[in-house]
Amino acid sequence: MFEALGRFLFRRRKPLLVLTLLFAVLSGLYGVGVFGDMKPGGFENPGSDSRKAAQLAERAFPQRAPDAVIVYRDKERTVDDPAFQKSVTETVQALPKSSVTGYSTFWMTKMPAQVSHDRHATFVTLNLRGDSDNAKEQSYLAITDELAAPGLETERGGPVPTGHQAGDEIGKDLGAAEGLSFPVLFILLVVVFGGLAAASLPLLVGGLAILGSMAVLRVIAQFTDVSVFAMSLVSILGLAVAIDYGLLIVSRYREELERGYTGEEAVARTVATAGRTVMVSGITVAVALAGMTFFPFGFLKSMAYGGVAAVVLSVFFSIIALPAALGLLGSKVNALSLRRRNKAPRQEGQGAWYRLAQGLMRRPALVTIGTLAILLALAAPFRNIEFGISDARQLPNSAEGRQVQNALDRDFDSDAIKSIDSLLVLKTEATSPEQGAALQAYAERLGRTEGATGAKITGATGTTARVSVTFDGPEVSGPSRDLVNRLKDVPPPAGAKAYFGGQTAVFDDTLDALGKTLPWMLLYMAVATYILLFLSFGSVLLPLKAILMNLLSLSATFGVLVWIFQEGHLEGLIGFDSTGNIEPNMPIMLFALIFGLSMDYEVFLVSRIREQYDTLGDSKAAVASGLQKIGRLIVSAALLMCVPLAAMATSGVLMMKLFGVGMVFAILADVAIVRILLVPAVLKLMGRSAWWAPGPLARFYGKFGIKESEEMPEPKPVPVAG
């Protein structure tokens, strides 16, 4: 199949390249508008009780959940000064009702919590018009310049302004990352290939994948919410994966040229070998990323949409457009060479990679134990992971939203307005005497709950009521989560349904949803990956080995991320302020990404070893010669992939920085420790059993397996040595 595809691509190379160019133009023109269709947030479960509580509160008590928080400050005057009051109240009263549905000032509520400790600052809460995040953001943008009060310092924060600022920051960071990545990648590709023509081809694939993914995301955004964070994954992952796949295709094509194959034969053999590997690898990565759609969170679903689109398009252009371009270039792929190429192919048994593999296989048990010890030591901090909710602390200190959050934490009595809210749907009017007595009794029961410091009725209208529970300690923590669950056990008034809201309830619902869904995601990924790898390698043991090694690599990565970002090590070096926890969606996203990309390199390496095993029939020789042929390419691919990821690690948004650092570490550790050191040692310990499959499965693989080449011999059942 793959060889036939290669011959077709060569014969239709010119029209295929014209269609590719047309696709790039059209997708670029359409996809550029994706930024206006994306939405901030996506970290909450839309079907959770806390979300229902928020919707009830928004309808009945909109002043309780502000969309924006504006801090006004004067270094000389206090809030008691009539001029201070006049400046703020006139500014707020002048805001158009077409954008603002309600507001709250200290002079309206008389709440001490709205005045800073030194009385030189106050904050105003705003409710913005709009039935969606995008609509509220547009309302905010319409009034942002009108929020400045004459003679006062003005800082804009709260959910909507912070989300908008995060989107702007991510857009700037992506532009900077891409601007840095392309020239650095080109220079590194020139070093790898030794020529300008070959170096430009993987970048071409990356550009096509990014443009296409932007168009795909915009189409998806017309039917469902797509998080603004998805674009960061598309840009970085699309470029990184496309570079890897392009590198593999171009390298194999040049290898075929060195063997004396030209024209249609060289393209056909390239697609039959490297093209097959790219397809299997891409499907494996896409399958892993698709696992994020199991979760109800818009953030994870959006990452899945963007990631799958980027990977699938990278595969498509790598095995369709790139071979067509190579067929057109022919031997000119080596044009503009910057170094003299050695036309004599290296003999088996020569080279540093061959000697490294032989050395590792001399003491396989020692190498295995040593690498496992390193991975387990790196994973140790993962046991102490603490989760938290994404907030303004994700932004750099220079961002207004972060400055507002810092001011609220530092200068105001934030505990005074902190609460867990029980939103009640009643059968009768909340203001009736009977219902009022029942609500008061319910509030007293909540207030007596262990961990609560009090409770009171804070709203009653129609058949909706709200009881707010106060407590000591952080809103997002283990004890506060325990308190929410105890409050849920308190029976509400007869016939009433209670929904608990507030940040603590959101945090509890988030972790509950993750905990319930994660096992199904893991089962799906394990089964799907096992089947794909069996169809690729024809072994029942190698897929299991790959999955276990991936889990070790992932654990080590999470341990390092906890050590750095939760515990605050390397803050000055990397440039961030630790929040003391990790947003719970991030490990899920990183798990899917790292699992898929680790399998990427597993397929690269083991496919070449399997090819050598089918040729040589000796497991040890296959490992050594396979590593010799692919080792340098895998390391080069990993280093190239790390370039855009490292650029993302310079982001001012903490979440993107964690993503970049985590991915760079995961890739380097996976390649250096797992693929290069551990895989050869484990394969030596497994011997011929590594390639074993029972007779029926071996025959199934022989008939339906995704083999390296149609010309390769059918695999035979390999007996396990006794």
XYZ file of C-alpha atoms in Angstrom:
722
model
C 0.000 0.000 0.000
C 2.681 2.504 1.030
C 4.924 1.653 -1.890
C 2.018 2.082 -4.307
C 1.216 5.411 -2.672
C 4.809 6.530 -3.170
C 4.690 5.692 -6.882
C 1.397 7.556 -7.249
C 2.837 10.617 -5.516
C 5.834 10.652 -7.808
C 3.699 10.394 -10.949
C 1.295 13.136 -9.794
C 3.844 15.305 -8.016
C 3.229 18.568 -9.911
C -0.584 18.765 -9.554
C -0.262 17.659 -5.914
C 2.103 20.523 -5.174
C -0.229 22.988 -6.895
C -3.107 21.745 -4.719
C -0.866 22.045 -1.649
C -0.087 25.653 -2.486
C -3.789 26.395 -3.003
C -4.602 24.775 0.346
C -1.984 26.892 2.106
C -3.406 30.121 0.670
C -7.064 29.317 1.390
C -6.479 27.912 4.882
C -4.277 30.871 5.751
C -6.885 33.398 4.634
C -9.675 31.633 6.521
C -7.723 30.454 9.563
C -6.347 33.864 10.509
C -9.786 34.746 11.876
C -9.706 31.930 14.436
C -8.494 34.229 17.220
C -11.776 36.144 17.197
C -13.783 32.923 17.564
C -11.909 31.486 20.544
C -12.895 31.889 24.179
C -11.031 32.225 27.458
C -11.366 29.763 30.309
C -12.783 26.298 29.805
C -11.468 24.952 33.113
C -14.882 24.239 34.683
C -17.248 21.323 34.149
C -20.309 22.827 32.403
C -22.571 20.083 33.784
C -21.443 20.304 37.400
C -23.518 21.430 40.366
C -21.177 24.396 40.893
C -21.874 25.553 37.332
C -25.619 25.242 37.907
C -25.189 27.236 41.117
C -23.375 29.964 39.174
C -26.178 30.103 36.604
C -28.812 30.345 39.316
C -26.860 33.103 41.064
C -26.403 35.007 37.817
C -30.125 35.047 37.152
C -31.304 35.794 40.677
C -28.396 37.654 42.309
C -26.094 38.988 39.556
C -24.325 41.395 41.899
C -22.823 38.469 43.840
C -20.583 37.092 41.025
C -18.765 40.007 39.385
C -17.363 39.774 35.866
C -14.827 42.530 36.489
C -13.132 44.033 39.543
C -11.755 47.562 39.195
C -9.363 48.893 41.845
C -9.175 52.673 42.362
C -6.328 54.113 44.416
C -5.042 57.534 45.526
C -1.765 57.908 47.405
C -2.883 61.161 49.077
C -6.651 60.917 49.563
C -8.697 58.233 51.286
C -12.089 56.834 50.345
C -13.582 59.156 52.971
C -12.641 62.174 50.866
C -15.737 63.442 48.951
C -13.572 64.069 45.869
C -12.456 60.404 45.866
C -16.073 59.254 46.146
C -17.264 61.627 43.420
C -14.582 60.524 40.962
C -15.434 56.826 41.361
C -19.237 57.104 41.474
C -19.463 59.436 38.481
C -17.176 57.179 36.457
C -19.233 54.075 37.243
C -22.596 55.777 36.769
C -21.535 56.967 33.312
C -20.878 53.406 32.056
C -23.357 52.498 29.303
C -26.130 50.047 30.199
C -25.571 48.408 26.826
C -22.363 46.957 28.306
C -22.886 46.973 32.094
C -25.907 45.364 33.745
C -24.949 46.194 37.335
C -22.219 47.434 39.617
C -21.351 47.654 43.290
C -19.342 50.320 45.125
C -18.333 50.727 48.760
C -20.640 53.734 49.100
C -23.569 51.501 48.026
C -22.829 48.378 50.084
C -20.984 49.927 53.066
C -18.967 46.684 53.167
C -15.604 47.234 54.926
C -14.114 44.515 52.702
C -14.349 46.901 49.730
C -11.909 49.343 51.355
C -8.177 48.717 51.664
C -6.512 48.481 55.056
C -4.966 51.953 54.642
C -8.279 53.330 53.204
C -6.455 54.756 50.178
C -8.054 52.260 47.754
C -11.386 50.664 46.985
C -12.666 48.213 44.410
C -15.794 48.289 42.289
C -17.428 45.114 40.948
C -19.096 45.102 37.539
C -21.516 42.744 35.837
C -21.178 42.770 32.073
C -23.882 42.226 29.498
C -23.671 39.021 27.499
C -24.820 35.409 27.602
C -21.387 33.972 26.752
C -17.756 34.590 27.622
C -17.147 36.141 24.214
C -20.109 38.473 24.539
C -18.992 39.620 27.990
C -15.483 40.173 26.698
C -16.858 42.393 23.935
C -18.824 44.371 26.541
C -15.646 44.819 28.574
C -13.639 45.977 25.556
C -16.343 48.541 24.790
C -15.898 50.220 28.210
C -12.270 49.547 29.122
C -11.155 53.096 28.321
C -14.121 54.565 30.211
C -13.184 52.831 33.473
C -10.376 55.259 34.343
C -11.516 57.618 37.136
C -10.145 61.206 36.953
C -7.290 61.789 39.389
C -7.118 58.145 40.550
C -4.949 55.156 39.685
C -7.077 52.550 37.902
C -6.387 48.806 37.605
C -8.680 46.418 35.734
C -9.022 42.808 36.880
C -11.498 40.062 37.616
C -12.533 37.078 35.461
C -13.311 38.770 32.138
C -10.444 41.323 32.035
C -7.988 38.676 33.240
C -9.154 36.232 30.551
C -8.759 38.912 27.897
C -5.305 39.837 29.166
C -4.277 36.156 29.203
C -5.375 35.800 25.581
C -3.388 38.880 24.581
C -0.327 37.645 26.458
C -0.538 34.205 24.853
C -0.888 35.787 21.402
C 2.230 37.867 21.955
C 4.128 34.902 23.362
C 3.146 32.713 20.413
C 4.310 35.340 17.958
C 7.614 35.673 19.786
C 8.027 31.890 20.077
C 7.365 31.325 16.390
C 9.578 34.248 15.416
C 12.395 32.731 17.453
C 11.742 29.103 16.535
C 11.765 29.285 12.736
C 15.260 30.776 12.293
C 16.756 28.603 15.046
C 15.134 25.494 13.593
C 16.386 26.354 10.122
C 19.952 26.753 11.384
C 19.758 23.433 13.252
C 18.266 21.680 10.223
C 21.116 23.004 8.093
C 23.531 21.534 10.616
C 21.695 18.187 10.586
C 21.377 17.938 6.812
C 24.451 19.946 5.848
C 22.490 21.736 3.134
C 19.986 24.531 2.639
C 17.580 22.763 0.277
C 16.943 19.736 2.508
C 16.741 21.915 5.633
C 13.877 23.983 4.245
C 11.537 21.043 3.571
C 10.568 20.097 7.186
C 9.848 23.775 7.885
C 7.548 23.795 4.869
C 5.598 20.901 6.363
C 5.401 22.732 9.702
C 4.026 25.871 8.105
C 1.394 23.909 6.193
C 0.329 22.033 9.337
C -0.089 25.257 11.335
C -2.098 27.016 8.623
C -4.343 24.010 8.143
C -4.881 23.552 11.880
C -5.910 27.182 12.292
C -8.575 26.704 9.634
C -9.779 23.463 11.256
C -10.045 25.138 14.664
C -12.041 27.998 13.208
C -14.496 25.544 11.668
C -14.845 23.710 14.993
C -15.336 27.033 16.812
C -18.516 27.598 14.782
C -20.121 24.581 16.470
C -18.635 24.470 19.971
C -16.501 26.504 22.354
C -12.763 26.429 21.650
C -10.361 27.698 24.308
C -7.872 30.413 23.403
C -5.155 28.163 24.826
C -5.670 25.681 21.966
C -3.881 27.969 19.539
C -0.689 27.696 21.560
C -0.753 23.916 21.176
C -1.466 24.134 17.451
C 1.411 26.504 16.795
C 3.987 24.722 18.902
C 2.964 21.083 18.459
C 2.210 21.479 14.763
C 5.655 22.893 14.140
C 7.456 20.422 16.411
C 5.774 17.253 15.112
C 5.985 18.337 11.487
C 9.713 18.947 11.882
C 10.147 15.434 13.306
C 8.175 13.782 10.525
C 9.749 15.901 7.814
C 13.185 15.083 9.171
C 12.448 11.361 9.040
C 11.086 11.466 5.478
C 13.877 13.634 4.056
C 16.598 11.622 5.823
C 15.232 8.321 4.491
C 14.946 9.735 0.976
C 18.579 10.843 1.034
C 19.516 7.408 2.352
C 17.767 5.797 -0.618
C 19.634 8.139 -2.954
C 22.914 7.023 -1.365
C 21.952 3.413 -2.053
C 21.651 4.239 -5.740
C 17.867 4.503 -6.052
C 16.514 7.506 -7.937
C 13.241 8.943 -9.196
C 10.096 6.922 -8.642
C 11.916 4.067 -6.917
C 13.521 6.342 -4.303
C 10.199 8.032 -3.461
C 8.362 4.684 -3.348
C 10.901 3.151 -0.968
C 10.846 6.264 1.225
C 7.070 6.233 1.591
C 7.056 2.435 2.103
C 9.455 2.730 5.033
C 9.622 6.185 6.620
C 6.130 7.052 5.381
C 4.711 4.021 7.128
C 6.573 4.934 10.333
C 5.269 8.502 10.192
C 1.703 7.332 9.710
C 1.845 4.851 12.610
C 3.546 7.416 14.821
C 1.048 10.136 13.945
C -1.951 7.901 14.542
C -0.508 6.912 17.912
C -0.030 10.548 18.940
C -3.476 11.547 17.646
C -5.121 8.653 19.499
C -3.438 9.733 22.736
C -4.510 13.361 22.275
C -8.080 12.324 21.465
C -8.246 10.856 24.978
C -8.708 14.400 26.306
C -12.187 14.525 24.739
C -13.341 12.085 27.428
C -13.314 14.950 29.925
C -16.137 17.515 30.188
C -13.782 20.499 30.371
C -13.685 22.864 27.407
C -9.965 23.454 27.914
C -9.065 19.775 27.466
C -11.501 19.252 24.610
C -10.040 22.291 22.825
C -6.512 20.968 23.300
C -7.635 17.667 21.797
C -9.202 19.399 18.775
C -6.111 21.494 18.122
C -3.602 18.754 18.869
C -5.275 16.108 16.716
C -5.646 18.581 13.840
C -1.972 19.575 14.053
C -0.730 15.977 14.170
C -3.032 14.617 11.460
C -2.152 17.454 9.092
C 1.555 17.030 9.876
C 1.262 13.367 8.907
C -0.747 14.182 5.802
C 1.694 16.728 4.433
C 4.696 14.614 5.434
C 3.578 11.575 3.459
C 1.767 13.386 0.608
C 3.186 16.837 -0.121
C 6.739 16.186 1.059
C 7.354 13.048 -1.093
C 5.868 14.922 -4.051
C 8.345 17.755 -3.450
C 11.193 15.268 -3.110
C 10.137 13.635 -6.375
C 10.307 17.029 -8.069
C 13.696 17.866 -6.559
C 15.308 14.487 -7.077
C 19.019 14.622 -6.312
C 18.738 18.409 -6.026
C 17.548 17.828 -2.466
C 21.286 17.866 -1.700
C 21.730 21.200 -3.450
C 23.300 24.164 -1.653
C 25.298 21.740 0.479
C 27.497 23.341 3.108
C 29.688 20.311 3.662
C 31.154 17.506 1.650
C 28.963 14.438 1.823
C 30.434 11.000 2.332
C 28.980 8.953 -0.507
C 30.225 5.663 0.874
C 27.543 4.190 3.103
C 28.684 3.181 6.558
C 29.175 -0.543 7.030
C 27.363 -2.554 9.660
C 29.260 -2.677 12.912
C 30.726 0.794 12.495
C 29.774 3.969 14.296
C 29.361 5.312 17.805
C 25.684 4.353 18.060
C 26.435 0.745 17.190
C 29.180 0.604 19.818
C 26.911 2.273 22.391
C 24.203 -0.330 21.823
C 26.718 -3.150 22.111
C 28.060 -1.670 25.358
C 24.569 -1.325 26.845
C 23.717 -4.898 25.934
C 26.815 -6.269 27.648
C 25.353 -5.343 31.058
C 21.618 -5.073 30.383
C 20.495 -5.779 33.961
C 22.787 -3.099 35.413
C 21.665 -0.539 32.805
C 18.014 -1.367 33.411
C 18.269 -1.068 37.192
C 20.274 2.176 36.949
C 17.883 3.912 34.571
C 14.851 2.777 36.557
C 16.426 4.172 39.732
C 16.980 7.550 38.037
C 13.393 7.707 36.767
C 11.905 6.720 40.130
C 14.045 9.293 41.959
C 12.850 12.019 39.592
C 9.248 10.881 40.075
C 9.381 11.020 43.895
C 8.029 14.617 44.321
C 4.938 13.665 42.309
C 3.542 11.996 45.455
C 3.116 15.462 47.030
C 1.239 17.149 44.190
C -1.325 19.784 45.220
C -3.998 20.985 42.812
C -5.419 24.491 42.483
C -7.610 26.630 40.237
C -6.248 28.821 37.463
C -6.529 32.503 38.397
C -4.798 35.833 37.807
C -1.573 34.470 39.302
C -1.056 32.760 35.940
C -0.284 36.198 34.484
C 3.032 38.049 34.809
C 3.293 40.730 37.506
C 3.154 43.414 34.819
C -0.404 42.421 33.801
C -3.251 44.517 35.232
C -5.270 41.455 36.213
C -2.345 40.129 38.249
C -1.865 43.545 39.899
C -5.536 43.603 40.901
C -5.269 40.092 42.358
C -2.118 41.073 44.249
C -3.847 44.185 45.603
C -6.900 42.232 46.759
C -4.704 39.677 48.530
C -2.355 42.262 50.023
C -4.455 45.341 50.784
C -8.017 44.092 51.331
C -9.733 41.722 53.716
C -10.440 39.066 51.125
C -11.700 36.578 53.722
C -14.609 38.893 54.461
C -16.104 38.282 51.006
C -15.042 34.646 50.697
C -17.815 32.076 51.036
C -19.256 28.790 49.899
C -22.722 29.488 48.545
C -25.671 27.125 48.658
C -28.110 28.045 45.877
C -31.543 26.637 46.646
C -34.383 25.957 44.238
C -37.550 25.990 46.361
C -41.085 24.791 45.781
C -42.669 27.948 47.193
C -41.793 31.628 47.423
C -38.512 32.193 49.257
C -39.906 35.264 51.029
C -42.920 33.486 52.566
C -42.854 33.182 56.392
C -42.795 29.377 56.326
C -39.979 29.229 53.794
C -38.082 31.966 55.601
C -38.101 29.940 58.814
C -36.971 26.812 56.977
C -34.142 28.743 55.313
C -33.010 30.187 58.633
C -32.921 26.712 60.179
C -30.946 25.440 57.179
C -28.454 28.306 57.516
C -27.963 27.468 61.192
C -27.277 23.818 60.324
C -24.701 24.859 57.732
C -23.062 27.282 60.157
C -22.629 24.520 62.749
C -20.865 22.234 60.258
C -17.283 21.349 61.179
C -14.912 23.830 59.485
C -17.529 26.578 58.978
C -17.345 29.858 60.915
C -20.897 30.917 60.197
C -23.706 31.022 57.639
C -26.450 33.471 56.708
C -29.141 34.021 54.110
C -27.688 36.421 51.528
C -30.446 36.393 48.959
C -34.087 35.395 48.465
C -36.183 36.098 45.423
C -38.942 34.127 43.730
C -38.276 30.438 44.331
C -34.497 30.915 44.593
C -32.520 31.520 47.771
C -28.854 31.730 48.649
C -27.156 30.815 51.931
C -23.489 31.826 52.221
C -21.114 29.906 54.488
C -17.930 31.555 55.757
C -14.787 29.685 56.791
C -11.122 30.198 57.585
C -8.215 29.232 55.343
C -7.668 29.216 51.563
C -10.605 28.766 49.224
C -8.735 26.124 47.248
C -7.286 23.493 49.571
C -7.889 20.033 50.925
C -9.643 21.223 54.118
C -11.940 23.605 52.212
C -12.826 20.804 49.810
C -13.655 18.556 52.757
C -15.896 21.328 54.106
C -17.845 21.501 50.822
C -18.527 17.773 50.964
C -19.702 18.021 54.578
C -21.996 20.914 53.634
C -23.482 18.847 50.805
C -24.495 16.226 53.366
C -26.580 18.765 55.312
C -30.251 18.224 54.337
C -31.835 21.293 52.660
C -35.367 22.524 53.444
C -38.134 20.078 52.541
C -38.710 19.902 48.799
C -35.678 22.066 47.987
C -32.694 21.227 45.796
C -29.301 22.675 46.828
C -26.433 23.483 44.418
C -23.140 24.587 45.948
C -21.116 27.304 44.229
C -18.030 29.415 44.722
C -14.383 28.681 43.991
C -14.178 25.910 46.573
C -17.157 24.084 45.084
C -15.749 24.541 41.559
C -12.450 23.067 42.734
C -14.213 20.081 44.305
C -16.335 19.410 41.205
C -13.281 19.714 38.966
C -11.285 17.102 40.866
C -14.324 14.817 41.092
C -14.848 14.941 37.328
C -11.161 14.329 36.657
C -11.067 11.413 39.063
C -14.136 9.748 37.527
C -13.018 10.192 33.921
C -9.277 9.533 34.177
C -9.511 5.714 34.477
C -11.565 5.545 31.268
C -9.078 7.747 29.432
C -6.186 5.568 30.623
C -7.979 2.377 29.575
C -8.768 3.806 26.146
C -5.206 4.994 25.564
C -3.671 1.712 26.740
C -5.923 -0.481 24.593
C -5.728 1.708 21.480
C -1.956 2.099 21.757
C -1.449 -1.614 22.355
C -3.442 -2.512 19.228
C -1.597 0.041 17.075
C 1.818 -1.091 18.246
C 0.947 -4.742 17.753
C -0.135 -4.006 14.184
C 3.151 -2.157 13.718
C 5.608 -4.593 15.328
C 3.830 -7.955 15.326
C 4.743 -8.540 18.979
C 2.524 -9.056 22.013
C 5.218 -7.995 24.492
C 6.729 -4.873 22.886
C 3.519 -2.785 23.175
C 3.265 -3.670 26.870
C 6.915 -2.743 27.370
C 6.362 0.576 25.599
C 3.331 1.470 27.740
C 5.139 0.681 31.004
C 8.184 2.718 29.958
C 5.954 5.636 29.032
C 4.363 5.597 32.474
C 7.812 5.717 34.060
C 8.831 8.619 31.836
C 5.596 10.474 32.637
C 6.005 9.971 36.376
C 9.512 11.399 36.220
C 8.250 14.448 34.312
C 5.436 15.119 36.773
C 7.857 14.762 39.664
C 10.137 17.406 38.162
C 7.195 19.744 37.492
C 6.020 19.465 41.102
C 9.558 20.138 42.334
C 9.886 23.225 40.125
C 6.453 24.826 39.873
C 4.668 23.699 43.035
C 7.596 23.762 45.428
C 9.085 26.866 43.792
C 12.588 25.686 42.919
C 14.307 27.536 40.053
C 11.832 30.466 40.270
C 14.552 33.024 39.592
C 16.184 31.021 36.811
C 12.991 30.238 34.899
C 11.239 33.488 35.830
C 7.941 32.734 37.594
C 6.183 33.005 40.959
C 5.042 29.669 42.368
C 1.354 29.413 43.265
C 2.035 26.421 45.518
C -0.146 24.166 43.377
C -0.748 22.975 39.825
C -3.905 23.539 37.779
C -5.463 20.028 37.523
C -6.188 20.178 33.789
C -2.480 20.601 33.013
C -1.291 17.122 34.111
C -4.069 15.565 32.023
C -3.038 17.521 28.933
C 0.638 16.799 29.516
C -0.111 13.123 30.080
C -1.828 12.818 26.694
C 0.852 14.824 24.902
C 3.872 13.167 26.494
C 2.366 9.693 26.179
C 1.760 10.262 22.483
C 5.135 11.844 21.738
C 6.985 9.176 23.714
C 5.300 6.589 21.533
C 6.437 8.721 18.603
C 10.075 7.983 19.389
C 9.273 4.387 20.329
C 7.831 3.854 16.847
C 10.817 5.592 15.226
C 13.292 3.359 17.067
C 11.547 -0.002 17.207
C 10.332 0.224 13.592
C 13.925 0.461 12.438
C 14.990 -2.326 14.795
C 12.118 -4.488 13.500
C 13.220 -3.784 9.943
C 16.739 -4.939 10.828
C 15.403 -7.974 12.682
C 13.386 -9.048 9.641
C 16.571 -8.744 7.578
C 19.161 -10.179 10.015
C 17.071 -12.577 12.108
C 19.218 -11.830 15.179
C 17.754 -9.727 18.015
C 21.041 -8.373 19.393
C 22.390 -7.454 15.969
C 19.043 -5.868 15.053
C 19.117 -3.620 18.126
C 22.686 -2.475 17.485
C 22.287 -1.862 13.767
C 18.835 -0.317 14.240
C 20.159 2.165 16.802
C 23.092 2.917 14.509
C 20.712 3.811 11.690
C 18.153 5.801 13.684
C 19.901 6.980 16.884
C 21.333 10.220 15.504
C 18.033 10.992 13.792
C 16.004 10.484 16.986
C 18.305 12.747 18.996
C 18.215 15.370 16.234
C 14.415 15.156 16.068
C 14.130 15.538 19.849
C 16.426 18.568 19.930
C 14.544 20.169 17.053
C 11.191 19.534 18.744
C 12.504 21.143 21.922
C 13.233 24.442 20.153
C 9.617 25.699 19.837
C 8.743 24.146 23.202
C 11.642 25.917 24.892
C 10.518 29.147 23.232
C 7.083 28.614 24.801
C 8.776 28.187 28.192
C 9.699 31.895 27.969
C 5.973 32.805 28.082
C 4.816 35.201 30.761
C 1.718 33.036 31.381
C 2.551 30.475 34.054
C 0.486 27.725 32.469
C 2.306 28.062 29.153
C 5.659 28.186 30.930
C 4.850 24.970 32.799
C 3.773 23.402 29.508
C 7.016 24.361 27.762
C 9.310 23.290 30.597
C 7.416 20.033 31.113
C 7.481 19.101 27.444
C 11.176 19.906 27.007
C 12.146 17.838 30.033
C 9.844 14.970 29.025
C 11.244 14.762 25.494
C 14.890 14.990 26.492
C 14.501 12.519 29.370
C 12.476 10.117 27.255
C 15.006 10.079 24.425
C 18.192 10.148 26.514
C 17.156 7.827 29.345
C 14.356 5.636 28.009
C 14.867 5.203 24.242
C 18.664 5.352 24.030
C 19.618 3.614 27.301
C 16.676 1.574 28.564
C 15.184 0.184 25.343
C 18.383 -1.551 24.088
C 19.025 -3.030 27.539
C 15.448 -4.306 27.933
C 15.390 -5.723 24.395
C 18.602 -7.604 25.180
C 17.017 -9.046 28.322
C 13.916 -10.028 26.358
C 15.913 -11.603 23.523
C 13.885 -13.307 20.794
C 10.786 -13.204 22.992
C 10.555 -9.446 22.281
C 9.303 -10.320 18.788
C 7.107 -13.230 19.822
C 3.444 -13.592 19.079
C 1.236 -16.692 19.265
C 0.698 -18.404 15.932
C -2.804 -17.012 15.255
C -1.739 -13.464 16.107
C 1.444 -13.811 14.045
C -0.649 -14.884 11.060
C -3.057 -12.010 11.713
C -0.117 -9.592 11.711
C 1.232 -11.159 8.551
C -2.077 -10.499 6.823
C -3.207 -7.187 8.345
C -0.132 -5.688 10.003
C 1.180 -2.258 9.052
C 4.486 -3.548 7.730
C 7.569 -1.558 6.875
C 7.527 -2.524 3.245
C 5.471 -4.742 0.977
C 8.692 -6.366 -0.196
C 9.724 -7.500 3.289
C 9.272 -11.125 4.238
C 6.259 -12.202 6.218
C 7.158 -12.563 9.904
C 7.052 -16.036 11.364
C 6.124 -17.007 14.892
C 9.209 -16.634 17.047
C 9.530 -19.330 19.707
C 10.370 -18.154 23.193
C 13.734 -19.515 24.249
C 13.405 -21.833 27.165
